[in-house]
Tab-separated table of C-alpha atoms and ligand atoms in Angstrom:
chain	number	residue	atom	x	y	z
X	1	UNK	CA	-6.753	19.949	0.710
X	2	UNK	CA	-10.164	18.966	-0.111
X	3	UNK	CA	-12.567	20.686	2.165
X	4	UNK	CA	-14.625	17.669	2.528
X	5	UNK	CA	-11.632	15.505	3.728
X	6	UNK	CA	-10.336	18.767	6.164
X	7	UNK	CA	-13.428	18.269	8.272
X	8	UNK	CA	-12.976	14.673	8.522
X	9	UNK	CA	-11.425	13.647	12.093
X	10	UNK	CA	-7.757	12.706	11.529
X	11	UNK	CA	-4.902	11.698	14.052
X	12	UNK	CA	-1.435	12.970	12.730
X	13	UNK	CA	0.950	9.786	12.491
X	14	UNK	CA	3.130	10.727	9.618
X	15	UNK	CA	5.238	13.422	7.970
X	16	UNK	CA	3.542	14.710	4.868
X	17	UNK	CA	3.903	15.757	1.776
X	18	UNK	CA	6.077	12.599	1.219
X	19	UNK	CA	9.157	13.884	-1.109
X	20	UNK	CA	8.978	13.269	-4.791
X	21	UNK	CA	12.529	12.209	-5.663
X	22	UNK	CA	14.219	12.622	-9.262
X	23	UNK	CA	15.507	8.776	-9.990
X	24	UNK	CA	18.100	10.114	-12.778
X	25	UNK	CA	20.314	7.207	-12.796
X	26	UNK	CA	17.628	4.785	-12.968
X	27	UNK	CA	15.993	6.394	-15.543
X	28	UNK	CA	19.085	6.661	-17.499
X	29	UNK	CA	20.154	3.026	-16.657
X	30	UNK	CA	17.049	2.066	-18.203
X	31	UNK	CA	17.315	4.466	-21.139
X	32	UNK	CA	13.655	5.254	-20.735
X	33	UNK	CA	11.363	8.064	-19.412
X	34	UNK	CA	11.884	10.408	-16.514
X	35	UNK	CA	11.397	8.490	-13.317
X	36	UNK	CA	10.527	10.038	-10.041
X	37	UNK	CA	9.854	8.304	-6.954
X	38	UNK	CA	7.232	9.327	-4.385
X	39	UNK	CA	8.840	8.368	-1.249
X	40	UNK	CA	5.896	7.069	0.688
X	41	UNK	CA	8.455	4.884	2.320
X	42	UNK	CA	9.418	7.714	4.333
X	43	UNK	CA	5.812	8.574	5.604
X	44	UNK	CA	7.237	8.391	9.056
X	45	UNK	CA	5.233	5.949	11.116
X	46	UNK	CA	7.281	3.068	12.014
X	47	UNK	CA	9.324	2.147	8.995
X	48	UNK	CA	6.984	3.924	6.630
X	49	UNK	CA	4.447	2.972	3.837
X	50	UNK	CA	1.113	3.566	2.217
X	51	UNK	CA	-0.673	2.573	5.713
X	52	UNK	CA	-0.005	5.567	7.508
X	53	UNK	CA	-2.583	7.968	5.428
X	54	UNK	CA	-4.968	5.153	5.758
X	55	UNK	CA	-4.620	4.884	9.670
X	56	UNK	CA	-4.603	8.721	10.583
X	57	UNK	CA	-8.315	8.559	9.705
X	58	UNK	CA	-9.029	5.069	10.742
X	59	UNK	CA	-7.565	5.728	13.797
X	60	UNK	CA	-9.577	8.606	14.136
X	61	UNK	CA	-12.755	6.673	13.988
X	62	UNK	CA	-11.357	4.167	16.535
X	63	UNK	CA	-10.647	6.773	18.961
X	64	UNK	CA	-13.946	8.443	18.140
X	65	UNK	CA	-15.930	5.276	19.093
X	66	UNK	CA	-13.936	4.888	22.494
X	67	UNK	CA	-11.753	2.080	21.350
X	68	UNK	CA	-8.581	1.220	23.387
X	69	UNK	CA	-7.830	-2.087	21.421
X	70	UNK	CA	-7.166	-2.401	18.038
X	71	UNK	CA	-7.511	-6.060	15.960
X	72	UNK	CA	-7.127	-6.788	12.263
X	73	UNK	CA	-6.101	-9.278	9.929
X	74	UNK	CA	-3.860	-9.782	6.905
X	75	UNK	CA	-0.909	-12.060	5.550
X	76	UNK	CA	1.666	-13.038	8.243
X	77	UNK	CA	4.030	-10.398	7.093
X	78	UNK	CA	1.349	-7.892	6.301
X	79	UNK	CA	2.735	-4.041	6.680
X	80	UNK	CA	-0.723	-2.730	7.126
X	81	UNK	CA	-0.784	-4.885	10.517
X	82	UNK	CA	2.580	-3.566	11.529
X	83	UNK	CA	1.851	-0.101	10.902
X	84	UNK	CA	-1.674	-0.467	12.833
X	85	UNK	CA	0.306	-2.076	15.724
X	86	UNK	CA	2.962	0.777	16.000
X	87	UNK	CA	0.107	3.310	15.765
X	88	UNK	CA	-1.824	1.683	18.183
X	89	UNK	CA	1.285	1.562	20.876
X	90	UNK	CA	1.767	5.268	19.932
X	91	UNK	CA	-2.052	5.966	20.781
X	92	UNK	CA	-2.764	3.504	23.726
X	93	UNK	CA	-4.322	1.072	22.214
X	94	UNK	CA	-3.670	-2.539	22.588
X	95	UNK	CA	-2.772	-4.412	19.222
X	96	UNK	CA	-4.055	-7.895	18.253
X	97	UNK	CA	-3.638	-9.971	15.098
X	98	UNK	CA	-5.127	-12.727	13.590
X	99	UNK	CA	-2.705	-13.306	10.641
X	100	UNK	CA	-3.188	-15.730	8.042
X	101	UNK	CA	0.087	-17.730	7.187
X	102	UNK	CA	2.042	-16.437	4.342
X	103	UNK	CA	5.274	-17.590	3.060
X	104	UNK	CA	7.021	-16.652	5.927
X	105	UNK	CA	5.845	-17.185	9.569
X	106	UNK	CA	9.287	-16.977	11.445
X	107	UNK	CA	10.161	-13.958	14.021
X	108	UNK	CA	11.596	-11.763	11.071
X	109	UNK	CA	10.741	-8.703	8.994
X	110	UNK	CA	7.541	-7.407	10.288
X	111	UNK	CA	6.789	-10.426	12.514
X	112	UNK	CA	10.151	-9.504	14.532
X	113	UNK	CA	8.527	-6.007	14.622
X	114	UNK	CA	5.689	-7.001	16.178
X	115	UNK	CA	7.678	-8.807	18.725
X	116	UNK	CA	9.107	-5.754	19.711
X	117	UNK	CA	5.957	-4.077	19.677
X	118	UNK	CA	4.442	-7.035	22.015
X	119	UNK	CA	1.417	-7.289	19.608
X	120	UNK	CA	-0.729	-10.453	20.153
X	121	UNK	CA	-0.401	-12.380	17.155
X	122	UNK	CA	-1.798	-15.364	16.249
X	123	UNK	CA	-1.347	-17.091	12.719
X	124	UNK	CA	-4.103	-19.053	10.903
X	125	UNK	CA	-3.279	-21.737	8.386
X	126	UNK	CA	-5.644	-21.095	5.583
X	127	UNK	CA	-5.700	-22.419	1.736
X	128	UNK	CA	-5.798	-18.943	0.161
X	129	UNK	CA	-4.708	-15.797	0.715
X	130	UNK	CA	-7.848	-14.105	-0.780
X	131	UNK	CA	-9.693	-16.248	2.109
X	132	UNK	CA	-8.462	-13.588	4.286
X	133	UNK	CA	-11.581	-11.516	3.563
X	134	UNK	CA	-13.753	-14.949	4.329
X	135	UNK	CA	-15.840	-15.849	7.290
X	136	UNK	CA	-13.268	-17.676	9.416
X	137	UNK	CA	-10.870	-15.056	9.644
X	138	UNK	CA	-13.712	-12.692	10.475
X	139	UNK	CA	-15.059	-14.868	12.626
X	140	UNK	CA	-12.001	-15.414	14.838
X	141	UNK	CA	-11.412	-11.484	15.083
X	142	UNK	CA	-14.718	-11.381	16.663
X	143	UNK	CA	-13.895	-14.069	19.169
X	144	UNK	CA	-10.564	-12.151	20.278
X	145	UNK	CA	-12.850	-9.362	20.435
X	146	UNK	CA	-14.651	-11.034	22.857
X	147	UNK	CA	-11.661	-12.112	24.961
X	148	UNK	CA	-10.706	-8.263	24.963
X	149	UNK	CA	-14.401	-7.082	25.998
X	150	UNK	CA	-14.459	-9.810	28.981
X	151	UNK	CA	-10.744	-8.206	30.029
X	152	UNK	CA	-12.281	-4.718	29.912
X	153	UNK	CA	-10.987	-3.813	26.856
X	154	UNK	CA	-12.972	-1.865	23.825
X	155	UNK	CA	-11.930	-3.369	20.765
X	156	UNK	CA	-12.132	-1.819	17.319
X	157	UNK	CA	-11.902	-4.290	14.508
X	158	UNK	CA	-10.327	-3.045	11.371
X	159	UNK	CA	-11.981	-5.170	8.178
X	160	UNK	CA	-10.841	-4.633	4.870
X	161	UNK	CA	-13.895	-5.245	2.972
X	162	UNK	CA	-16.626	-2.773	1.850
X	163	UNK	CA	-18.780	-1.629	3.501
X	164	UNK	CA	-16.731	-1.644	6.701
X	165	UNK	CA	-15.753	2.146	7.798
X	166	UNK	CA	-12.023	1.229	8.291
X	167	UNK	CA	-11.731	0.256	4.380
X	168	UNK	CA	-13.625	3.532	3.244
X	169	UNK	CA	-11.541	5.585	5.472
X	170	UNK	CA	-8.306	3.727	4.206
X	171	UNK	CA	-9.724	4.846	0.726
X	172	UNK	CA	-10.033	8.340	1.801
X	173	UNK	CA	-6.588	8.586	2.955
X	174	UNK	CA	-5.458	7.847	-0.688
X	175	UNK	CA	-7.729	10.592	-1.883
X	176	UNK	CA	-5.685	12.795	-0.011
X	177	UNK	CA	-2.565	11.547	-1.164
X	178	UNK	CA	-3.937	12.486	-4.923
X	179	UNK	CA	-4.622	15.920	-3.677
X	180	UNK	CA	-0.993	16.037	-2.416
X	181	UNK	CA	0.293	14.943	-5.252
X	182	UNK	CA	-1.354	17.110	-7.675
X	183	UNK	CA	-0.102	19.851	-5.490
X	184	UNK	CA	3.238	18.571	-5.316
X	185	UNK	CA	3.338	18.375	-9.265
X	186	UNK	CA	2.228	21.654	-9.689
X	187	UNK	CA	4.624	23.188	-7.068
X	188	UNK	CA	7.406	21.753	-8.589
X	189	UNK	CA	6.559	22.270	-12.580
X	190	UNK	CA	6.475	18.539	-13.488
X	191	UNK	CA	3.887	17.356	-15.844
X	192	UNK	CA	3.215	13.638	-15.179
X	193	UNK	CA	1.867	11.355	-17.857
X	194	UNK	CA	1.849	8.446	-15.630
X	195	UNK	CA	1.696	7.102	-12.000
X	196	UNK	CA	2.590	3.481	-11.266
X	197	UNK	CA	1.995	1.880	-7.936
X	198	UNK	CA	1.443	-1.766	-6.464
X	199	UNK	CA	-2.115	-3.138	-6.411
X	200	UNK	CA	-3.012	-5.470	-3.344
X	201	UNK	CA	-6.185	-5.155	-2.344
X	202	UNK	CA	-6.552	-1.887	-4.547
X	203	UNK	CA	-7.657	0.487	-2.173
X	204	UNK	CA	-4.416	2.553	-2.682
X	205	UNK	CA	-5.115	2.858	-6.364
X	206	UNK	CA	-9.115	3.514	-5.955
X	207	UNK	CA	-8.332	6.594	-3.620
X	208	UNK	CA	-5.350	7.691	-5.974
X	209	UNK	CA	-7.451	7.164	-8.650
X	210	UNK	CA	-10.904	8.929	-7.734
X	211	UNK	CA	-8.606	11.806	-5.991
X	212	UNK	CA	-6.900	12.377	-9.499
X	213	UNK	CA	-10.213	12.210	-11.450
X	214	UNK	CA	-12.011	14.513	-8.972
X	215	UNK	CA	-9.041	17.070	-9.398
X	216	UNK	CA	-9.001	16.409	-13.210
X	217	UNK	CA	-5.071	15.613	-13.053
X	218	UNK	CA	-3.928	14.531	-16.610
X	219	UNK	CA	-1.906	11.630	-15.981
X	220	UNK	CA	-2.744	7.942	-16.297
X	221	UNK	CA	-2.952	5.790	-12.907
X	222	UNK	CA	-1.485	2.124	-13.607
X	223	UNK	CA	-1.523	-0.357	-10.917
X	224	UNK	CA	0.708	-3.431	-11.123
X	225	UNK	CA	-1.188	-6.192	-9.524
X	226	UNK	CA	0.404	-8.261	-6.827
X	227	UNK	CA	-2.513	-10.521	-6.083
X	228	UNK	CA	-5.494	-10.740	-8.015
X	229	UNK	CA	-5.907	-11.064	-12.070
X	230	UNK	CA	-7.223	-8.174	-13.842
X	231	UNK	CA	-10.723	-9.562	-13.938
X	232	UNK	CA	-10.925	-9.439	-10.333
X	233	UNK	CA	-8.694	-6.481	-9.886
X	234	UNK	CA	-10.240	-3.936	-11.611
X	235	UNK	CA	-14.152	-4.445	-10.302
X	236	UNK	CA	-12.578	-4.132	-6.777
X	237	UNK	CA	-10.632	-0.810	-7.493
X	238	UNK	CA	-14.265	0.489	-9.030
X	239	UNK	CA	-15.920	-0.524	-6.044
X	240	UNK	CA	-13.766	1.077	-3.515
X	241	UNK	CA	-13.435	4.058	-5.387
X	242	UNK	CA	-17.047	4.570	-5.742
X	243	UNK	CA	-17.604	3.897	-1.885
X	244	UNK	CA	-15.280	6.568	-1.196
X	245	UNK	CA	-16.939	8.691	-3.714
X	246	UNK	CA	-20.158	8.293	-2.002
X	247	UNK	CA	-18.759	8.801	1.545
X	248	UNK	CA	-17.209	11.932	0.415
X	249	UNK	CA	-19.933	13.233	-1.853
X	250	UNK	CA	-17.891	13.696	-4.788
X	251	UNK	CA	-20.463	12.786	-7.494
X	252	UNK	CA	-17.700	11.096	-9.241
X	253	UNK	CA	-18.590	7.969	-11.215
X	254	UNK	CA	-16.076	5.411	-11.901
X	255	UNK	CA	-16.158	3.116	-15.128
X	256	UNK	CA	-13.989	-0.138	-15.439
X	257	UNK	CA	-12.533	1.023	-18.663
X	258	UNK	CA	-10.807	4.006	-17.045
X	259	UNK	CA	-8.893	1.941	-14.591
X	260	UNK	CA	-5.825	0.464	-15.410
X	261	UNK	CA	-4.432	-2.494	-13.676
X	262	UNK	CA	-1.665	-5.072	-15.085
X	263	UNK	CA	-1.629	-8.568	-13.908
X	264	UNK	CA	1.473	-9.472	-15.798
X	265	UNK	CA	3.980	-9.505	-12.784
X	266	UNK	CA	2.253	-11.421	-10.187
X	267	UNK	CA	4.224	-14.579	-11.030
X	268	UNK	CA	3.493	-17.751	-8.921
X	269	UNK	CA	1.357	-16.002	-6.357
X	270	UNK	CA	1.039	-13.209	-3.655
X	271	UNK	CA	4.375	-12.997	-1.736
X	272	UNK	CA	6.282	-15.351	-3.653
X	273	UNK	CA	9.081	-12.727	-5.360
X	274	UNK	CA	9.496	-13.519	-9.182
X	275	UNK	CA	13.396	-13.452	-10.501
X	276	UNK	CA	12.358	-9.839	-11.931
X	277	UNK	CA	11.200	-8.440	-8.711
X	278	UNK	CA	14.575	-9.242	-7.293
X	279	UNK	CA	16.243	-7.612	-10.028
X	280	UNK	CA	14.425	-4.665	-9.749
X	281	UNK	CA	15.077	-4.490	-6.132
X	282	UNK	CA	18.522	-4.837	-6.501
X	283	UNK	CA	18.807	-2.358	-9.768
X	284	UNK	CA	16.854	0.409	-7.715
X	285	UNK	CA	19.102	-0.182	-4.697
X	286	UNK	CA	22.294	-0.413	-6.793
X	287	UNK	CA	21.111	3.026	-8.739
X	288	UNK	CA	19.167	5.081	-6.266
X	289	UNK	CA	20.175	3.718	-3.086
X	290	UNK	CA	16.766	3.024	-2.352
X	291	UNK	CA	15.384	-0.234	-0.980
X	292	UNK	CA	12.018	-1.833	-2.256
X	293	UNK	CA	10.013	-4.711	-0.682
X	294	UNK	CA	9.916	-8.315	-1.807
X	295	UNK	CA	5.753	-8.285	-1.949
X	296	UNK	CA	4.521	-5.110	-3.294
X	297	UNK	CA	6.989	-2.643	-4.881
X	298	UNK	CA	9.596	-4.798	-6.000
X	299	UNK	CA	7.078	-6.465	-8.481
X	300	UNK	CA	5.306	-3.190	-9.064
X	301	UNK	CA	8.794	-1.851	-10.319
X	302	UNK	CA	9.509	-5.113	-12.351
X	303	UNK	CA	6.350	-4.305	-13.924
X	304	UNK	CA	7.473	-0.494	-14.272
X	305	UNK	CA	10.917	-1.620	-15.870
X	306	UNK	CA	9.182	-4.139	-18.427
X	307	UNK	CA	6.914	-1.299	-19.532
X	308	UNK	CA	9.768	0.597	-20.202
X	309	UNK	CA	11.485	-2.289	-22.018
X	310	UNK	CA	8.559	-2.785	-24.334
X	311	UNK	CA	8.296	0.985	-25.325
X	312	UNK	CA	5.122	1.868	-23.560
X	313	UNK	CA	6.576	4.946	-22.584
X	314	UNK	CA	7.829	7.950	-24.379
X	315	UNK	CA	11.613	9.231	-23.279
X	316	UNK	CA	10.064	12.864	-22.975
X	317	UNK	CA	7.237	11.492	-20.739
X	318	UNK	CA	7.450	11.719	-16.870
X	319	UNK	CA	6.205	8.377	-14.661
X	320	UNK	CA	6.050	8.683	-11.143
X	321	UNK	CA	6.636	5.753	-9.453
X	322	UNK	CA	4.772	5.427	-5.797
X	323	UNK	CA	6.939	3.463	-3.451
X	324	UNK	CA	4.374	2.422	-0.984
X	325	UNK	CA	6.809	0.797	1.486
X	326	UNK	CA	7.124	-2.578	3.055
X	327	UNK	CA	10.788	-2.783	3.518
X	328	UNK	CA	10.778	-4.629	7.005
X	329	UNK	CA	9.749	-7.622	4.860
X	330	UNK	CA	12.921	-7.635	3.095
X	331	UNK	CA	14.740	-9.299	5.943
X	332	UNK	CA	12.282	-12.060	6.146
X	333	UNK	CA	12.790	-12.629	2.340
X	334	UNK	CA	16.709	-12.956	2.577
X	335	UNK	CA	16.686	-16.275	1.322
X	336	UNK	CA	14.864	-15.617	-2.068
X	337	UNK	CA	16.760	-12.207	-2.404
X	338	UNK	CA	20.136	-13.532	-2.217
X	339	UNK	CA	19.029	-16.819	-4.264
X	340	UNK	CA	16.996	-15.344	-7.041
X	341	UNK	CA	17.713	-12.671	-9.491
X	342	UNK	CA	20.867	-11.540	-11.048
X	343	UNK	CA	23.808	-9.948	-8.678
X	344	UNK	CA	24.893	-7.309	-11.249
X	345	UNK	CA	26.248	-3.937	-10.268
X	346	UNK	CA	24.909	-1.146	-12.059
H	401	LIG	C1	4.399	-1.917	0.774
H	401	LIG	C2	2.768	-1.973	0.065
H	401	LIG	N1	2.411	-1.609	-1.246
H	401	LIG	C3	1.376	-1.489	-1.519
H	401	LIG	C4	0.251	-2.028	-0.871
H	401	LIG	C5	-1.113	-2.240	-1.662
H	401	LIG	O1	-2.112	-1.278	-1.065
H	401	LIG	P1	-3.496	-1.813	-1.652
H	401	LIG	O2	-3.857	-2.947	-0.592
H	401	LIG	O3	-4.186	-0.727	-0.701
H	401	LIG	O4	-3.869	-2.062	-2.494
H	401	LIG	C6	0.513	-2.822	0.226
H	401	LIG	C7	-0.876	-3.407	1.145
H	401	LIG	O5	-0.599	-4.306	1.870
H	401	LIG	C8	1.514	-2.665	1.092
H	401	LIG	O6	2.153	-3.213	2.260
């Protein structure tokens, strides 16, 4: 492990390293490169996903500050908020959320799990999901914090934007993941050429990119955007990678032209499955017995499949696909999944 990360406060919440799984059947059906899936969906906290690593550092900071309640925001089926609620409960911290209305607000998927966890959830209606980072949501979180303080709690608000310490520590979690991946590849004698993953806010890609660059990994990291266009997503990754580099004193400069984000697979917008993403979810389930999610990994896999079809990878090359989790949302999206895509058996 990078010694500087080893020295940071951390609360263990997951089971690491997450496995690398050879997706032989998928590779052969696609007639493409060797595909290896990093099973971050098996990270162990609640129903798994990429937030567990982030939260190990963020919640250590919250505890260090003496917090006994956590507050955050994201879309109504947010995997981050669900994982935070579960970790909060485990650590004896009351979870409260100001969520923003997305495609699904019924008590299904992650909202069903919040119900079981007894999270305090309120759902705001705002026009664009990007406004999650804006004043109105932030102000409402401050209001929830005031209410909690009045009841004797010491709340910790987790914001997703720089320079908030939670945003930086989340990226640090993924610098650590790069270290884990590089070690696994070496131990298993795998030469990876590409690493493909979903890009939402971009913190996961930023951390993975930064850690991989610092460790001089030879693979290229490709983010498949589910939210922003390339022109916005790349600067967001660069800014987050630089912030984490400064925080960890890695002295790594990150240039825009080193960061690859493909925005061709967003479809109609964040949280709206495309036909190709539903097909990708079915293909991976029917070839590998693995469930992807409808908001992030389904679209990232649709991107990977299309890039394979376009001949972007040689058959001798190896692609690592990071399964970043999100599976609970599948149940909220049952209609889109049953009505869209082709139901072929592979
Ligand atoms: C399942 C899943 N995959 C990928 C991502 C993307 O992570 P990031 O926002 O760090 O780009 C998220 C973020 O919410 C997620 O829930």
